[in-house]
Amino acid sequence: MAYPPGAPTRTRSIFLTRYACGEPLTEDHFTTGEHDVRELRANEVLLQTLALSVDPYLRGAMTGLDRYYIPQFTFDRPVHSMGVARVLDSRLDGYAAGDVVLGAVDWSDVSVLSAEEITGRPVSGGTLVRLSEPLRPLSHYLGVLGTTGVTAFFGVVGATRPRRGETIVLSGAAGGVGSVAGQIAQLLGARVIGLAGSPKKCEVLTKQLGFEAALDYRSPALTDDLLALLPNGPDVYFDNVGGAVSQTVMSTMRKPARVIECGQIASYDDPDGGWTIDIRPIHQHGLRLESFSPSHYGEFRAGAVAQLGHWIDVGKIITLDTTYHGLKTVPTAFLDIFRGGNVGKSVVLLDSAVG
């Protein structure tokens, strides 16, 4: 089948060049290559990428560990993540040129995806969802209305289930999930204390998002700072980071407090892929530990998205985004999450999204 008029026949893509397990991931683990865009076959779509999401969970697919809970990226295919794309041409039923879709998209300017590839990418639910006009800001689909927001929603509404007046300490509070989870917890009547990596981020949490307080987790006096605010400890710790910060928070908690485990980003460069925790404070203080994934609530996702959209529309949730521009910035945008370089959701807008 011939290319449609004006469709590019060459594209750039970002590939993983080697795995990193037990060591930090760097820009050197990625390469950008230019290659031909092959012509469409039956049951395929030609996509022009508009925006890409970069999320911490992707780190686990770059360890080379076959036993990791998500499949590993291969070196012969571009890295992919959730993204928004425009259909340039289609030989796949249900999609037509001009459609704007949400799904697992290659880190490429232009790409061809088969029906098999689309359904084989579970992070997107195995589909490309057509977005209705008029479009919201693209960052919303990848952030508060995407996996990030849905994770926050089910982490609070499903796993935490805060009771009015309870106090929640939330780590990674200035990140994509944390900033939304904290706002939802407040809407349900909880007091929220955010932990973030700088005084500037703490100011965002208290002044923009209305958290009751925020603490710099890098402070050598973090334990004392927590106990000064909460002498008896928090009722809930919503954990996005793991590592030393979480050990410190859990050491201040007492039964019947509970820990809701959402992510362990501080450990992802550790040997064997991380995700190990010291359960001594859990045992010592009689804490209840519960973990979750948004996939555990998959049948309720549409309702969560609708509720999140309503909260945005009526001004009850404020969206925080860090935006990067151009395909070449994708690796840096991804790695900045681990360096603490983002506030809110990190999104890369490609040149094709302009206008």
Short mmCIF file of C-alpha atoms in Angstrom, two decimals:
data_model
loop_
_atom_site.label_atom_id
_atom_site.label_comp_id
_atom_site.label_asym_id
_atom_site.label_seq_id
_atom_site.Cartn_x
_atom_site.Cartn_y
_atom_site.Cartn_z
CA MET A 1 0.00 0.00 0.00
CA ALA A 2 1.45 3.39 -0.94
CA TYR A 3 2.11 6.04 1.68
CA PRO A 4 -0.65 8.64 1.99
CA PRO A 5 0.28 12.01 0.48
CA GLY A 6 2.58 13.95 2.78
CA ALA A 7 3.22 11.06 5.19
CA PRO A 8 6.87 10.77 6.27
CA THR A 9 8.87 7.85 4.95
CA ARG A 10 11.68 8.24 7.50
CA THR A 11 11.46 8.48 11.29
CA ARG A 12 13.58 8.73 14.41
CA SER A 13 13.25 6.29 17.30
CA ILE A 14 14.84 5.85 20.72
CA PHE A 15 16.20 2.43 21.62
CA LEU A 16 17.59 0.92 24.80
CA THR A 17 21.20 -0.13 24.15
CA ARG A 18 21.87 -2.20 27.29
CA TYR A 19 20.24 -3.11 30.57
CA ALA A 20 21.06 -1.58 33.94
CA CYS A 21 20.58 -3.70 37.05
CA GLY A 22 22.24 -2.71 40.30
CA GLU A 23 23.56 0.48 38.76
CA PRO A 24 22.09 3.85 37.80
CA LEU A 25 20.47 4.22 34.40
CA THR A 26 21.96 7.08 32.36
CA GLU A 27 21.47 8.77 29.00
CA ASP A 28 24.22 6.46 27.70
CA HIS A 29 21.83 3.52 27.96
CA PHE A 30 19.78 4.99 25.10
CA THR A 31 20.44 5.76 21.47
CA THR A 32 18.48 7.56 18.78
CA GLY A 33 18.34 5.97 15.33
CA GLU A 34 16.81 7.05 12.04
CA HIS A 35 15.15 4.45 9.85
CA ASP A 36 12.56 3.93 7.13
CA VAL A 37 8.86 3.81 7.88
CA ARG A 38 7.65 0.62 6.27
CA GLU A 39 4.46 0.58 4.27
CA LEU A 40 1.27 -0.55 5.97
CA ARG A 41 0.06 -4.12 5.89
CA ALA A 42 -3.31 -5.51 6.88
CA ASN A 43 -4.34 -4.84 10.50
CA GLU A 44 -1.80 -2.04 11.03
CA VAL A 45 -1.92 1.70 11.74
CA LEU A 46 0.50 4.49 10.92
CA LEU A 47 0.87 6.82 13.91
CA GLN A 48 2.38 10.26 14.37
CA THR A 49 3.35 10.72 18.01
CA LEU A 50 2.05 13.87 19.69
CA ALA A 51 3.00 13.34 23.34
CA LEU A 52 4.74 10.71 25.46
CA SER A 53 4.47 9.83 29.11
CA VAL A 54 7.58 8.94 31.10
CA ASP A 55 6.87 6.96 34.26
CA PRO A 56 8.94 5.27 36.98
CA TYR A 57 7.56 1.78 36.25
CA LEU A 58 9.45 1.77 32.93
CA ARG A 59 12.69 1.39 34.87
CA GLY A 60 11.76 -2.19 35.71
CA ALA A 61 11.60 -3.09 32.01
CA MET A 62 15.23 -1.99 31.63
CA THR A 63 16.82 -4.35 34.17
CA GLY A 64 17.24 -7.42 31.96
CA LEU A 65 15.61 -9.57 34.65
CA ASP A 66 13.29 -12.13 33.08
CA ARG A 67 11.54 -12.67 36.42
CA TYR A 68 10.62 -9.01 36.75
CA TYR A 69 6.87 -8.47 36.96
CA ILE A 70 6.72 -6.65 33.59
CA PRO A 71 8.32 -7.76 30.29
CA GLN A 72 11.74 -6.37 29.37
CA PHE A 73 12.34 -4.02 26.47
CA THR A 74 14.38 -5.50 23.63
CA PHE A 75 17.20 -3.72 21.85
CA ASP A 76 15.77 -4.19 18.36
CA ARG A 77 12.50 -2.33 18.99
CA PRO A 78 11.96 1.26 20.15
CA VAL A 79 11.12 1.80 23.79
CA HIS A 80 7.40 2.45 24.27
CA SER A 81 5.19 4.04 26.90
CA MET A 82 1.76 5.59 27.16
CA GLY A 83 1.32 8.32 24.59
CA VAL A 84 -1.07 10.29 22.44
CA ALA A 85 -0.79 9.94 18.66
CA ARG A 86 -2.55 10.94 15.48
CA VAL A 87 -3.52 8.24 12.97
CA LEU A 88 -1.99 9.12 9.62
CA ASP A 89 -3.27 6.01 7.85
CA SER A 90 -5.01 2.81 8.85
CA ARG A 91 -5.64 -0.70 7.64
CA LEU A 92 -6.98 -1.68 11.05
CA ASP A 93 -10.74 -1.78 11.60
CA GLY A 94 -12.01 0.89 13.95
CA TYR A 95 -9.35 3.51 13.17
CA ALA A 96 -9.24 6.13 10.43
CA ALA A 97 -6.82 8.82 9.34
CA GLY A 98 -7.20 11.87 11.55
CA ASP A 99 -8.19 9.99 14.71
CA VAL A 100 -6.32 10.99 17.86
CA VAL A 101 -5.64 7.95 20.06
CA LEU A 102 -4.28 7.12 23.49
CA GLY A 103 -2.25 3.98 24.09
CA ALA A 104 1.20 2.42 24.30
CA VAL A 105 3.17 4.33 21.67
CA ASP A 106 6.75 3.92 20.44
CA TRP A 107 9.35 6.50 21.39
CA SER A 108 9.36 7.55 17.72
CA ASP A 109 8.23 10.49 15.63
CA VAL A 110 6.25 8.13 13.41
CA SER A 111 5.60 4.41 13.87
CA VAL A 112 3.68 1.47 12.46
CA LEU A 113 1.85 -0.72 14.97
CA SER A 114 0.12 -3.98 14.22
CA ALA A 115 -3.00 -5.22 15.99
CA GLU A 116 -0.83 -7.86 17.65
CA GLU A 117 1.59 -5.26 19.01
CA ILE A 118 -1.26 -3.11 20.29
CA THR A 119 -2.94 -5.95 22.17
CA GLY A 120 0.42 -7.23 23.46
CA ARG A 121 1.17 -4.05 25.40
CA PRO A 122 -0.71 -4.58 28.68
CA VAL A 123 0.14 -1.21 30.21
CA SER A 124 -2.42 0.38 27.89
CA GLY A 125 -5.02 -2.32 28.39
CA GLY A 126 -4.13 -3.70 24.96
CA THR A 127 -5.92 -1.06 22.97
CA LEU A 128 -5.72 2.36 21.35
CA VAL A 129 -8.52 4.54 22.70
CA ARG A 130 -9.92 7.17 20.34
CA LEU A 131 -10.13 10.57 22.03
CA SER A 132 -13.17 12.74 21.46
CA GLU A 133 -13.12 16.33 20.30
CA PRO A 134 -12.61 18.87 21.68
CA LEU A 135 -9.35 17.59 23.09
CA ARG A 136 -8.20 18.40 26.59
CA PRO A 137 -4.54 19.35 27.12
CA LEU A 138 -2.52 16.30 26.06
CA SER A 139 -0.81 16.20 29.46
CA HIS A 140 -4.18 15.45 31.09
CA TYR A 141 -4.60 12.19 29.15
CA LEU A 142 -1.15 11.03 30.26
CA GLY A 143 -1.34 12.46 33.76
CA VAL A 144 -4.39 13.03 35.91
CA LEU A 145 -6.75 11.26 33.44
CA GLY A 146 -4.21 8.56 32.61
CA THR A 147 -2.43 5.83 34.55
CA THR A 148 -0.89 8.40 36.89
CA GLY A 149 -4.23 9.80 38.02
CA VAL A 150 -5.93 6.42 38.08
CA THR A 151 -3.13 5.07 40.29
CA ALA A 152 -3.62 7.96 42.68
CA PHE A 153 -7.39 7.52 42.66
CA PHE A 154 -7.41 3.82 43.46
CA GLY A 155 -4.50 4.20 45.87
CA VAL A 156 -6.60 6.57 47.96
CA VAL A 157 -10.21 5.54 47.31
CA GLY A 158 -9.57 1.80 46.96
CA ALA A 159 -6.53 0.95 49.10
CA THR A 160 -6.23 3.75 51.68
CA ARG A 161 -9.94 4.42 52.28
CA PRO A 162 -9.20 7.36 54.58
CA ARG A 163 -11.61 8.23 57.35
CA ARG A 164 -12.44 11.89 57.90
CA GLY A 165 -9.88 13.50 60.19
CA GLU A 166 -7.16 10.89 59.66
CA THR A 167 -3.65 12.14 58.97
CA ILE A 168 -1.78 10.81 55.94
CA VAL A 169 1.94 11.24 55.35
CA LEU A 170 2.60 10.96 51.64
CA SER A 171 6.09 10.53 50.12
CA GLY A 172 6.90 11.64 46.59
CA ALA A 173 4.16 14.18 47.20
CA ALA A 174 5.29 16.59 44.47
CA GLY A 175 5.40 13.84 41.84
CA GLY A 176 2.74 12.81 39.36
CA VAL A 177 0.94 10.26 41.55
CA GLY A 178 1.65 11.92 44.89
CA SER A 179 0.36 15.36 43.95
CA VAL A 180 -2.98 13.90 42.81
CA ALA A 181 -3.27 11.36 45.65
CA GLY A 182 -2.80 14.06 48.24
CA GLN A 183 -5.53 16.22 46.75
CA ILE A 184 -7.96 13.28 46.60
CA ALA A 185 -7.23 12.41 50.23
CA GLN A 186 -8.04 16.00 51.21
CA LEU A 187 -11.30 15.85 49.26
CA LEU A 188 -12.22 12.81 51.36
CA GLY A 189 -11.55 14.69 54.59
CA ALA A 190 -8.01 13.62 55.49
CA ARG A 191 -5.17 15.83 56.71
CA VAL A 192 -2.20 15.49 54.35
CA ILE A 193 1.47 15.97 55.19
CA GLY A 194 3.61 15.83 52.05
CA LEU A 195 7.25 14.81 51.78
CA ALA A 196 9.21 16.32 48.90
CA GLY A 197 12.82 16.81 47.87
CA SER A 198 13.31 20.56 48.25
CA PRO A 199 11.90 23.60 50.05
CA LYS A 200 10.58 24.86 46.70
CA LYS A 201 8.58 21.67 46.15
CA CYS A 202 7.30 21.82 49.72
CA GLU A 203 6.05 25.34 49.02
CA VAL A 204 4.17 24.08 45.95
CA LEU A 205 2.43 21.48 48.12
CA THR A 206 1.27 23.90 50.79
CA LYS A 207 0.60 27.04 48.74
CA GLN A 208 -0.72 25.57 45.48
CA LEU A 209 -2.27 22.29 46.57
CA GLY A 210 -3.29 23.24 50.09
CA PHE A 211 -1.55 20.42 51.98
CA GLU A 212 -1.61 21.01 55.72
CA ALA A 213 2.19 20.80 55.86
CA ALA A 214 5.17 19.63 53.84
CA LEU A 215 8.62 18.46 54.90
CA ASP A 216 11.88 18.17 53.01
CA TYR A 217 12.75 14.48 53.13
CA ARG A 218 16.42 15.34 52.61
CA SER A 219 16.54 17.03 56.02
CA PRO A 220 18.84 15.23 58.50
CA ALA A 221 16.21 16.03 61.12
CA LEU A 222 13.32 14.32 59.30
CA THR A 223 12.41 12.09 62.25
CA ASP A 224 12.28 15.04 64.62
CA ASP A 225 10.37 17.11 62.07
CA LEU A 226 7.74 14.38 61.71
CA LEU A 227 7.36 13.88 65.46
CA ALA A 228 7.04 17.62 66.00
CA LEU A 229 4.03 17.63 63.65
CA LEU A 230 2.66 14.23 64.67
CA PRO A 231 3.84 13.15 68.15
CA ASN A 232 1.84 9.92 67.89
CA GLY A 233 2.71 9.33 64.25
CA PRO A 234 0.41 9.39 61.20
CA ASP A 235 -2.60 7.17 60.72
CA VAL A 236 -1.51 6.28 57.17
CA TYR A 237 1.74 6.38 55.25
CA PHE A 238 1.19 6.44 51.47
CA ASP A 239 4.56 5.27 50.15
CA ASN A 240 5.73 6.24 46.68
CA VAL A 241 9.48 6.02 47.25
CA GLY A 242 10.65 3.30 49.65
CA GLY A 243 14.24 3.30 50.88
CA ALA A 244 15.55 5.29 53.83
CA VAL A 245 12.70 7.82 53.77
CA SER A 246 10.10 5.11 54.25
CA GLN A 247 12.08 3.46 57.04
CA THR A 248 12.15 6.82 58.82
CA VAL A 249 8.40 7.39 58.45
CA MET A 250 7.49 3.86 59.53
CA SER A 251 9.66 4.22 62.64
CA THR A 252 7.33 7.03 63.84
CA MET A 253 4.10 5.04 63.37
CA ARG A 254 2.17 3.05 65.96
CA LYS A 255 -0.59 0.42 65.77
CA PRO A 256 -3.21 0.57 64.23
CA ALA A 257 -1.47 2.71 61.59
CA ARG A 258 -1.25 1.35 58.08
CA VAL A 259 1.19 1.61 55.18
CA ILE A 260 -0.11 1.78 51.61
CA GLU A 261 2.67 0.79 49.22
CA CYS A 262 2.39 2.39 45.78
CA GLY A 263 5.99 2.48 44.51
CA GLN A 264 9.61 2.05 45.56
CA ILE A 265 11.36 4.47 43.22
CA ALA A 266 14.33 4.96 45.54
CA SER A 267 15.26 1.28 45.12
CA TYR A 268 14.96 0.76 41.36
CA ASP A 269 18.73 1.00 40.77
CA ASP A 270 19.43 -1.53 43.52
CA PRO A 271 20.75 -5.05 42.79
CA ASP A 272 18.14 -7.52 41.56
CA GLY A 273 15.82 -4.69 40.53
CA GLY A 274 15.11 -3.32 44.01
CA TRP A 275 11.69 -3.52 45.67
CA THR A 276 13.17 -4.88 48.90
CA ILE A 277 12.08 -3.33 52.20
CA ASP A 278 13.10 -3.70 55.83
CA ILE A 279 9.98 -4.89 57.64
CA ARG A 280 11.39 -4.46 61.16
CA PRO A 281 9.43 -1.24 61.89
CA ILE A 282 6.31 -2.90 60.48
CA HIS A 283 6.78 -5.79 62.90
CA GLN A 284 7.91 -3.65 65.84
CA HIS A 285 4.99 -1.23 65.69
CA GLY A 286 2.28 -3.64 64.54
CA LEU A 287 1.66 -1.83 61.26
CA ARG A 288 -0.57 -3.10 58.48
CA LEU A 289 1.01 -3.13 55.03
CA GLU A 290 -1.12 -3.14 51.89
CA SER A 291 0.07 -2.86 48.31
CA PHE A 292 -1.92 -2.24 45.16
CA SER A 293 -1.74 -1.68 41.43
CA PRO A 294 -4.29 0.15 39.27
CA SER A 295 -4.73 -3.12 37.37
CA HIS A 296 -6.41 -4.54 40.49
CA TYR A 297 -9.24 -2.07 39.87
CA GLY A 298 -9.36 -2.33 36.07
CA GLU A 299 -13.14 -2.78 35.77
CA PHE A 300 -13.67 0.54 37.58
CA ARG A 301 -11.20 2.59 35.54
CA ALA A 302 -13.80 4.43 33.42
CA GLY A 303 -15.58 5.62 36.55
CA ALA A 304 -12.31 6.82 38.06
CA VAL A 305 -11.46 8.79 34.92
CA ALA A 306 -14.92 10.37 34.86
CA GLN A 307 -14.62 11.42 38.51
CA LEU A 308 -11.11 12.81 38.01
CA GLY A 309 -12.30 14.77 34.97
CA HIS A 310 -15.15 16.26 37.00
CA TRP A 311 -12.80 17.28 39.81
CA ILE A 312 -10.55 19.04 37.29
CA ASP A 313 -13.49 20.79 35.64
CA VAL A 314 -14.84 22.16 38.93
CA GLY A 315 -11.39 23.19 40.18
CA LYS A 316 -11.07 20.64 42.98
CA ILE A 317 -7.92 19.07 41.53
CA ILE A 318 -5.03 21.19 40.33
CA THR A 319 -2.80 19.60 37.72
CA LEU A 320 0.97 19.93 37.98
CA ASP A 321 3.08 19.18 34.91
CA THR A 322 6.73 19.31 33.91
CA THR A 323 6.87 19.56 30.13
CA TYR A 324 9.75 18.65 27.82
CA HIS A 325 9.84 19.33 24.08
CA GLY A 326 11.06 17.13 21.26
CA LEU A 327 11.84 13.43 20.89
CA LYS A 328 15.49 13.93 21.81
CA THR A 329 14.48 14.98 25.35
CA VAL A 330 12.64 11.75 26.20
CA PRO A 331 15.56 9.94 27.93
CA THR A 332 16.39 13.02 30.00
CA ALA A 333 12.74 13.54 30.91
CA PHE A 334 12.57 9.93 32.06
CA LEU A 335 15.79 10.06 34.09
CA ASP A 336 14.88 13.39 35.69
CA ILE A 337 12.10 11.57 37.56
CA PHE A 338 14.76 9.64 39.47
CA ARG A 339 16.87 12.77 39.97
CA GLY A 340 13.99 14.72 41.45
CA GLY A 341 13.90 17.11 38.50
CA ASN A 342 10.13 17.10 37.99
CA VAL A 343 7.15 18.65 39.69
CA GLY A 344 3.93 16.77 38.99
CA LYS A 345 3.53 14.69 35.86
CA SER A 346 6.40 14.60 33.33
CA VAL A 347 5.27 14.75 29.70
CA VAL A 348 7.18 15.13 26.44
CA LEU A 349 5.46 17.05 23.67
CA LEU A 350 6.77 16.26 20.21
CA ASP A 351 7.11 18.79 17.44
CA SER A 352 4.01 17.29 15.78
CA ALA A 353 1.90 18.44 18.75
CA VAL A 354 2.61 22.09 18.08
CA GLY A 355 -0.40 23.72 16.49
#
